[in-house]
mmCIF file of C-alpha atoms in Angstrom:
data_model
loop_
_atom_site.group_PDB
_atom_site.id
_atom_site.type_symbol
_atom_site.label_atom_id
_atom_site.label_comp_id
_atom_site.label_asym_id
_atom_site.label_seq_id
_atom_site.Cartn_x
_atom_site.Cartn_y
_atom_site.Cartn_z
ATOM 1 C CA MET L 62 23.577 -15.252 30.461
ATOM 2 C CA LYS L 63 23.895 -14.840 26.728
ATOM 3 C CA THR L 64 27.525 -13.615 26.025
ATOM 4 C CA ILE L 65 30.152 -16.259 27.349
ATOM 5 C CA LEU L 66 33.870 -14.967 26.589
ATOM 6 C CA LEU L 67 36.043 -18.306 26.611
ATOM 7 C CA HIS L 68 39.860 -17.787 27.153
ATOM 8 C CA ILE L 69 41.537 -19.469 24.217
ATOM 9 C CA HIS L 70 45.103 -20.721 25.027
ATOM 10 C CA ASP L 71 47.021 -23.782 24.024
ATOM 11 C CA ASP L 72 47.288 -25.455 27.551
ATOM 12 C CA LEU L 73 46.562 -28.735 29.459
ATOM 13 C CA GLY L 74 42.949 -26.569 30.326
ATOM 14 C CA ALA L 75 42.039 -26.166 27.169
ATOM 15 C CA GLU L 76 39.509 -28.810 26.599
ATOM 16 C CA SER L 77 37.815 -28.468 29.688
ATOM 17 C CA ARG L 78 37.400 -24.886 29.366
ATOM 18 C CA LEU L 79 36.314 -25.305 25.804
ATOM 19 C CA GLN L 80 33.354 -27.935 26.508
ATOM 20 C CA ALA L 81 32.283 -25.844 29.777
ATOM 21 C CA ALA L 82 31.535 -22.986 27.504
ATOM 22 C CA CYS L 83 29.949 -24.849 25.121
ATOM 23 C CA ASP L 84 27.945 -27.156 27.561
ATOM 24 C CA LEU L 85 27.127 -23.254 29.318
ATOM 25 C CA ALA L 86 25.862 -22.168 25.878
ATOM 26 C CA ARG L 87 23.707 -24.735 24.769
ATOM 27 C CA ALA L 88 21.820 -24.923 28.745
ATOM 28 C CA CYS L 89 21.398 -20.875 28.046
ATOM 29 C CA SER L 90 21.291 -20.543 24.395
ATOM 30 C CA ALA L 91 24.023 -18.230 24.528
ATOM 31 C CA HIS L 92 26.932 -17.197 22.487
ATOM 32 C CA VAL L 93 30.631 -17.970 23.055
ATOM 33 C CA GLN L 94 33.020 -15.420 22.277
ATOM 34 C CA CYS L 95 36.688 -16.816 22.013
ATOM 35 C CA VAL L 96 39.684 -14.644 22.974
ATOM 36 C CA GLN L 97 43.061 -15.391 22.106
ATOM 37 C CA VAL L 98 45.417 -13.204 23.470
ATOM 38 C CA THR L 99 49.578 -13.709 21.666
ATOM 39 C CA PRO L 100 51.865 -11.720 24.171
ATOM 40 C CA MET L 101 53.642 -9.514 21.289
ATOM 41 C CA PRO L 102 54.254 -6.264 22.546
ATOM 42 C CA GLU L 103 56.173 -7.992 25.410
ATOM 43 C CA LEU L 104 58.640 -10.001 23.137
ATOM 44 C CA MET L 105 58.984 -6.599 20.722
ATOM 45 C CA ALA L 106 60.065 -4.741 23.762
ATOM 46 C CA ALA L 107 62.192 -7.349 25.334
ATOM 47 C CA GLY L 108 63.916 -7.735 21.607
ATOM 48 C CA ALA L 109 64.702 -3.551 21.321
ATOM 49 C CA GLN L 110 66.273 -3.428 24.672
ATOM 50 C CA ASP L 111 68.527 -6.269 24.968
ATOM 51 C CA GLY L 112 69.742 -5.375 21.194
ATOM 52 C CA MET L 113 69.137 -8.988 19.749
ATOM 53 C CA GLY L 114 67.232 -8.839 16.386
ATOM 54 C CA TYR L 115 65.331 -12.196 16.455
ATOM 55 C CA SER L 116 62.065 -10.825 18.424
ATOM 56 C CA PRO L 117 60.373 -10.299 14.633
ATOM 57 C CA VAL L 118 61.128 -14.135 13.946
ATOM 58 C CA ILE L 119 59.455 -15.034 17.440
ATOM 59 C CA ALA L 120 56.812 -13.093 16.948
ATOM 60 C CA ALA L 121 56.091 -14.726 13.605
ATOM 61 C CA GLU L 122 56.671 -18.496 15.215
ATOM 62 C CA LEU L 123 53.889 -17.179 17.903
ATOM 63 C CA HIS L 124 51.558 -16.088 15.464
ATOM 64 C CA ALA L 125 51.582 -19.117 13.596
ATOM 65 C CA ILE L 126 51.242 -21.396 16.879
ATOM 66 C CA ASP L 127 48.552 -19.721 17.554
ATOM 67 C CA GLN L 128 47.224 -19.667 14.124
ATOM 68 C CA ALA L 129 47.238 -23.538 14.128
ATOM 69 C CA PHE L 130 45.517 -24.026 17.499
ATOM 70 C CA ARG L 131 42.772 -21.597 15.723
ATOM 71 C CA THR L 132 42.328 -24.040 12.856
ATOM 72 C CA ARG L 133 41.879 -26.703 15.658
ATOM 73 C CA ILE L 134 39.501 -24.910 17.693
ATOM 74 C CA GLU L 135 37.376 -23.913 15.287
ATOM 75 C CA ALA L 136 37.305 -27.382 13.874
ATOM 76 C CA ARG L 137 35.504 -28.322 17.259
ATOM 77 C CA PHE L 138 33.012 -25.517 17.268
ATOM 78 C CA VAL L 139 31.702 -26.758 13.878
ATOM 79 C CA GLN L 140 30.776 -29.933 15.712
ATOM 80 C CA GLU L 141 29.683 -28.411 18.920
ATOM 81 C CA ASP L 142 26.156 -26.701 17.311
ATOM 82 C CA VAL L 143 26.726 -23.582 19.414
ATOM 83 C CA ALA L 144 26.937 -19.756 18.191
ATOM 84 C CA TRP L 145 30.575 -18.419 18.369
ATOM 85 C CA ASP L 146 33.172 -15.917 17.253
ATOM 86 C CA TRP L 147 36.747 -15.262 17.510
ATOM 87 C CA ARG L 148 38.839 -12.303 18.602
ATOM 88 C CA GLN L 149 42.309 -12.017 18.132
ATOM 89 C CA MET L 150 44.502 -9.573 20.530
ATOM 90 C CA GLU L 151 48.163 -8.939 21.357
ATOM 91 C CA GLY L 152 49.165 -7.900 24.671
ATOM 92 C CA ASP L 153 48.990 -9.448 28.327
ATOM 93 C CA SER L 154 46.285 -11.883 28.842
ATOM 94 C CA LEU L 155 44.888 -10.790 31.948
ATOM 95 C CA PRO L 156 44.296 -7.198 30.772
ATOM 96 C CA GLY L 157 43.406 -8.293 27.151
ATOM 97 C CA LEU L 158 40.544 -10.679 28.686
ATOM 98 C CA LEU L 159 39.303 -8.255 31.010
ATOM 99 C CA ASP L 160 39.152 -5.344 28.121
ATOM 100 C CA ALA L 161 37.001 -7.987 26.225
ATOM 101 C CA ALA L 162 34.838 -9.120 28.814
ATOM 102 C CA LYS L 163 33.151 -5.430 29.430
ATOM 103 C CA LEU L 164 30.385 -6.714 27.593
ATOM 104 C CA ALA L 165 30.418 -10.771 28.512
ATOM 105 C CA ASP L 166 28.037 -12.030 30.835
ATOM 106 C CA LEU L 167 30.651 -14.448 32.202
ATOM 107 C CA ILE L 168 34.561 -15.752 31.498
ATOM 108 C CA VAL L 169 35.433 -19.030 31.383
ATOM 109 C CA ALA L 170 38.774 -19.844 32.566
ATOM 110 C CA SER L 171 41.046 -22.757 34.019
ATOM 111 C CA LEU L 172 41.556 -23.358 38.036
ATOM 112 C CA PRO L 173 45.487 -22.988 38.410
ATOM 113 C CA GLU L 174 47.062 -26.449 38.288
ATOM 114 C CA GLY L 175 47.742 -28.290 41.494
ATOM 115 C CA GLY L 176 51.503 -28.672 42.133
ATOM 116 C CA ARG L 177 54.470 -28.029 40.215
ATOM 117 C CA SER L 178 53.362 -25.709 37.260
ATOM 118 C CA SER L 179 54.913 -26.457 33.578
ATOM 119 C CA LEU L 180 54.990 -24.563 30.496
ATOM 120 C CA GLN L 181 51.397 -26.312 29.367
ATOM 121 C CA SER L 182 49.721 -25.188 32.652
ATOM 122 C CA PRO L 183 47.012 -22.828 32.549
ATOM 123 C CA LEU L 184 47.910 -19.106 33.304
ATOM 124 C CA PRO L 185 46.874 -18.917 37.109
ATOM 125 C CA ILE L 186 44.505 -15.633 36.379
ATOM 126 C CA ALA L 187 40.917 -16.988 37.642
ATOM 127 C CA ALA L 188 41.112 -15.106 40.709
ATOM 128 C CA ASP L 189 42.924 -12.078 39.421
ATOM 129 C CA LEU L 190 40.249 -11.896 36.695
ATOM 130 C CA ALA L 191 37.056 -12.194 39.190
ATOM 131 C CA LEU L 192 38.802 -9.419 41.327
ATOM 132 C CA GLY L 193 39.872 -7.180 38.199
ATOM 133 C CA GLY L 194 36.687 -6.559 36.684
ATOM 134 C CA ARG L 195 32.654 -6.893 37.307
ATOM 135 C CA THR L 196 32.460 -9.993 35.137
ATOM 136 C CA PRO L 197 31.644 -13.411 37.047
ATOM 137 C CA VAL L 198 34.383 -16.053 36.098
ATOM 138 C CA LEU L 199 33.827 -19.911 35.985
ATOM 139 C CA ALA L 200 36.916 -21.371 36.986
ATOM 140 C CA VAL L 201 37.082 -25.105 35.113
ATOM 141 C CA PRO L 202 39.118 -28.038 36.920
ATOM 142 C CA LEU L 203 41.652 -29.420 34.027
ATOM 143 C CA GLU L 204 40.390 -32.752 34.317
ATOM 144 C CA ALA L 205 36.785 -31.769 34.038
ATOM 145 C CA LYS L 206 34.407 -33.462 31.032
ATOM 146 C CA GLY L 207 32.231 -30.490 30.867
ATOM 147 C CA PHE L 208 30.056 -27.911 32.951
ATOM 148 C CA ALA L 209 26.908 -29.910 34.447
ATOM 149 C CA VAL L 210 24.530 -26.554 34.376
ATOM 150 C CA THR L 211 21.332 -28.141 35.061
ATOM 151 C CA GLY L 212 23.154 -30.519 37.929
ATOM 152 C CA ARG L 213 23.466 -29.775 41.635
ATOM 153 C CA ALA L 214 24.615 -26.240 42.558
ATOM 154 C CA LEU L 215 26.509 -25.479 45.865
ATOM 155 C CA VAL L 216 26.321 -22.020 47.237
ATOM 156 C CA ALA L 217 29.047 -21.368 49.740
ATOM 157 C CA TRP L 218 27.658 -18.405 52.097
ATOM 158 C CA ASP L 219 29.453 -16.329 54.594
ATOM 159 C CA GLY L 220 27.185 -12.962 54.329
ATOM 160 C CA SER L 221 30.094 -11.099 52.858
ATOM 161 C CA HIS L 222 29.704 -8.486 50.033
ATOM 162 C CA PRO L 223 31.901 -11.089 47.335
ATOM 163 C CA ALA L 224 29.625 -14.037 48.468
ATOM 164 C CA GLY L 225 26.340 -11.735 47.790
ATOM 165 C CA ALA L 226 27.983 -10.445 44.238
ATOM 166 C CA ALA L 227 28.608 -14.340 43.315
ATOM 167 C CA LEU L 228 25.228 -15.064 44.494
ATOM 168 C CA ARG L 229 23.585 -12.440 42.428
ATOM 169 C CA ALA L 230 25.720 -13.596 39.471
ATOM 170 C CA ALA L 231 24.942 -16.993 39.388
ATOM 171 C CA VAL L 232 21.130 -16.243 39.671
ATOM 172 C CA PRO L 233 20.475 -17.061 36.156
ATOM 173 C CA LEU L 234 22.485 -20.290 36.078
ATOM 174 C CA LEU L 235 20.808 -21.132 39.691
ATOM 175 C CA LYS L 236 17.538 -21.243 37.633
ATOM 176 C CA LEU L 237 18.752 -24.029 35.588
ATOM 177 C CA ALA L 238 19.982 -26.221 38.322
ATOM 178 C CA GLU L 239 17.997 -29.438 39.615
ATOM 179 C CA ALA L 240 18.833 -28.319 43.176
ATOM 180 C CA VAL L 241 20.407 -25.932 45.186
ATOM 181 C CA ASP L 242 22.251 -26.257 48.466
ATOM 182 C CA ILE L 243 23.344 -23.092 50.394
ATOM 183 C CA VAL L 244 26.237 -24.062 52.886
ATOM 184 C CA THR L 245 27.475 -22.253 55.871
ATOM 185 C CA VAL L 246 30.236 -23.020 57.892
ATOM 186 C CA GLU L 247 29.604 -22.642 61.371
ATOM 187 C CA ASP L 248 31.677 -19.970 62.985
ATOM 188 C CA ARG L 249 31.516 -18.175 66.324
ATOM 189 C CA ASP L 250 32.126 -14.840 64.611
ATOM 190 C CA THR L 251 29.027 -15.400 62.076
ATOM 191 C CA PRO L 252 25.292 -15.631 63.218
ATOM 192 C CA PHE L 253 23.321 -18.773 62.116
ATOM 193 C CA PRO L 254 20.766 -19.326 60.430
ATOM 194 C CA ALA L 255 21.957 -17.165 57.481
ATOM 195 C CA ILE L 256 18.138 -17.008 56.196
ATOM 196 C CA ASP L 257 18.908 -14.218 54.060
ATOM 197 C CA ALA L 258 20.313 -16.272 51.106
ATOM 198 C CA PRO L 259 17.509 -18.637 50.691
ATOM 199 C CA GLU L 260 15.092 -15.741 51.020
ATOM 200 C CA TYR L 261 17.013 -13.710 48.231
ATOM 201 C CA LEU L 262 16.798 -16.870 46.035
ATOM 202 C CA ALA L 263 13.281 -17.465 46.530
ATOM 203 C CA ARG L 264 12.152 -14.126 45.416
ATOM 204 C CA HIS L 265 13.920 -15.275 42.203
ATOM 205 C CA GLY L 266 11.426 -18.642 42.348
ATOM 206 C CA ILE L 267 14.644 -20.647 43.344
ATOM 207 C CA LYS L 268 14.259 -22.997 46.283
ATOM 208 C CA ALA L 269 17.311 -23.742 48.106
ATOM 209 C CA GLN L 270 18.270 -26.049 50.885
ATOM 210 C CA LEU L 271 20.629 -24.230 53.912
ATOM 211 C CA HIS L 272 22.964 -26.240 55.733
ATOM 212 C CA SER L 273 25.232 -25.254 58.838
ATOM 213 C CA TRP L 274 27.855 -27.324 58.210
ATOM 214 C CA PRO L 275 30.501 -28.143 61.178
ATOM 215 C CA ARG L 276 33.744 -26.852 61.096
ATOM 216 C CA ALA L 277 35.261 -29.268 63.859
ATOM 217 C CA ASP L 278 38.366 -27.906 64.504
ATOM 218 C CA ARG L 279 38.968 -27.746 60.478
ATOM 219 C CA THR L 280 39.862 -24.867 58.246
ATOM 220 C CA THR L 281 36.678 -23.789 56.267
ATOM 221 C CA ASP L 282 37.752 -24.909 53.156
ATOM 222 C CA ILE L 283 38.678 -28.137 54.321
ATOM 223 C CA ALA L 284 34.948 -28.261 55.573
ATOM 224 C CA LEU L 285 33.523 -26.887 52.609
ATOM 225 C CA ARG L 286 35.106 -29.527 50.481
ATOM 226 C CA GLU L 287 33.730 -32.152 52.795
ATOM 227 C CA ALA L 288 30.269 -30.709 51.643
ATOM 228 C CA ILE L 289 30.785 -30.625 48.233
ATOM 229 C CA ALA L 290 31.503 -34.534 48.101
ATOM 230 C CA THR L 291 28.968 -35.384 51.037
ATOM 231 C CA LEU L 292 26.243 -33.540 49.266
ATOM 232 C CA GLY L 293 27.602 -34.205 45.625
ATOM 233 C CA ALA L 294 27.774 -30.844 44.002
ATOM 234 C CA ASP L 295 28.393 -30.521 40.408
ATOM 235 C CA TRP L 296 29.698 -26.454 40.506
ATOM 236 C CA VAL L 297 29.901 -23.886 43.116
ATOM 237 C CA VAL L 298 28.962 -20.537 43.623
ATOM 238 C CA MET L 299 31.654 -18.621 45.773
ATOM 239 C CA GLY L 300 32.768 -14.842 46.352
ATOM 240 C CA ALA L 301 36.650 -14.679 45.448
ATOM 241 C CA PHE L 302 38.783 -13.212 48.579
ATOM 242 C CA GLY L 303 35.904 -12.426 50.792
ATOM 243 C CA HIS L 304 38.240 -11.594 53.733
ATOM 244 C CA GLY L 305 40.752 -9.380 51.674
ATOM 245 C CA ARG L 306 43.012 -10.512 49.102
ATOM 246 C CA TRP L 307 46.116 -9.358 51.103
ATOM 247 C CA ARG L 308 45.093 -10.806 54.196
ATOM 248 C CA GLU L 309 44.521 -14.595 52.678
ATOM 249 C CA LEU L 310 47.865 -14.357 50.792
ATOM 250 C CA ILE L 311 49.230 -13.449 54.420
ATOM 251 C CA PHE L 312 47.693 -15.893 56.396
ATOM 252 C CA GLY L 313 45.808 -18.575 53.961
ATOM 253 C CA GLY L 314 42.228 -18.717 52.969
ATOM 254 C CA VAL L 315 39.351 -20.545 51.450
ATOM 255 C CA THR L 316 39.792 -18.718 48.203
ATOM 256 C CA ARG L 317 43.476 -19.672 47.582
ATOM 257 C CA SER L 318 42.709 -23.023 48.900
ATOM 258 C CA LEU L 319 39.958 -24.064 46.833
ATOM 259 C CA LEU L 320 41.663 -22.115 43.442
ATOM 260 C CA ARG L 321 44.262 -25.251 44.003
ATOM 261 C CA THR L 322 42.013 -28.212 45.067
ATOM 262 C CA ALA L 323 38.480 -27.230 44.054
ATOM 263 C CA PRO L 324 37.023 -30.537 42.373
ATOM 264 C CA VAL L 325 34.378 -29.082 40.387
ATOM 265 C CA PRO L 326 33.960 -25.654 38.604
ATOM 266 C CA LEU L 327 33.683 -22.431 40.953
ATOM 267 C CA LEU L 328 31.786 -19.489 39.634
ATOM 268 C CA LEU L 329 33.701 -16.241 41.335
ATOM 269 C CA ALA L 330 33.138 -13.084 41.519
ATOM 270 C CA HIS L 331 34.172 -10.026 43.481
#
């Protein structure tokens, strides 16, 4: 991975995103592309529709706020010793980031803030970024102090196409991990052992330990969180919405739950 897209936005997750991107860039000798999106067109359109003339004033204020934040972030990058550049855009954050990510190897975003959100909460777009494009997403918890690329990685494996996409995308990083655990939560509908995942990684020179994790009358996400804690995982690889997003929205699901509660960074792909 040589091009890391970092979502720049002044929110509670800004510091953890930046540190994770820098840790990743140092580990991979990669370049960080900072992308800052100012929601200008929506403001101008709203001002024109309601007949109020203050949209240009608000626009100027937003530009000033973003410029001040850019100055702070650029000062940080001077201290981080990584290659980086800056791209300023106007529009909506999600399509803007997806457009900028066409030639990126990974997008660094934030996990949504648990509980009630505030004006300083990160935009809840990590899942939409993974679903909307072909670039994997590293979703970082707000309280994260960085990204332990060379630590212990856990692959949540259920044999689905999204899980396969996530595993393939994670190969360059899994090669750097000190240990890789593949966890399949026991399910009557899923045959075990799921040896295809460790065999695939072995062909890439990656040794992995396969675990059949007991579900024991629990939901899959609870079993996975137990596995993360028990195995001491530093980051997790998982497919986003393996059973279809609408089904998970209606019935609940592993992706939705872990997006709210994951204690470590998630590498997501669909």
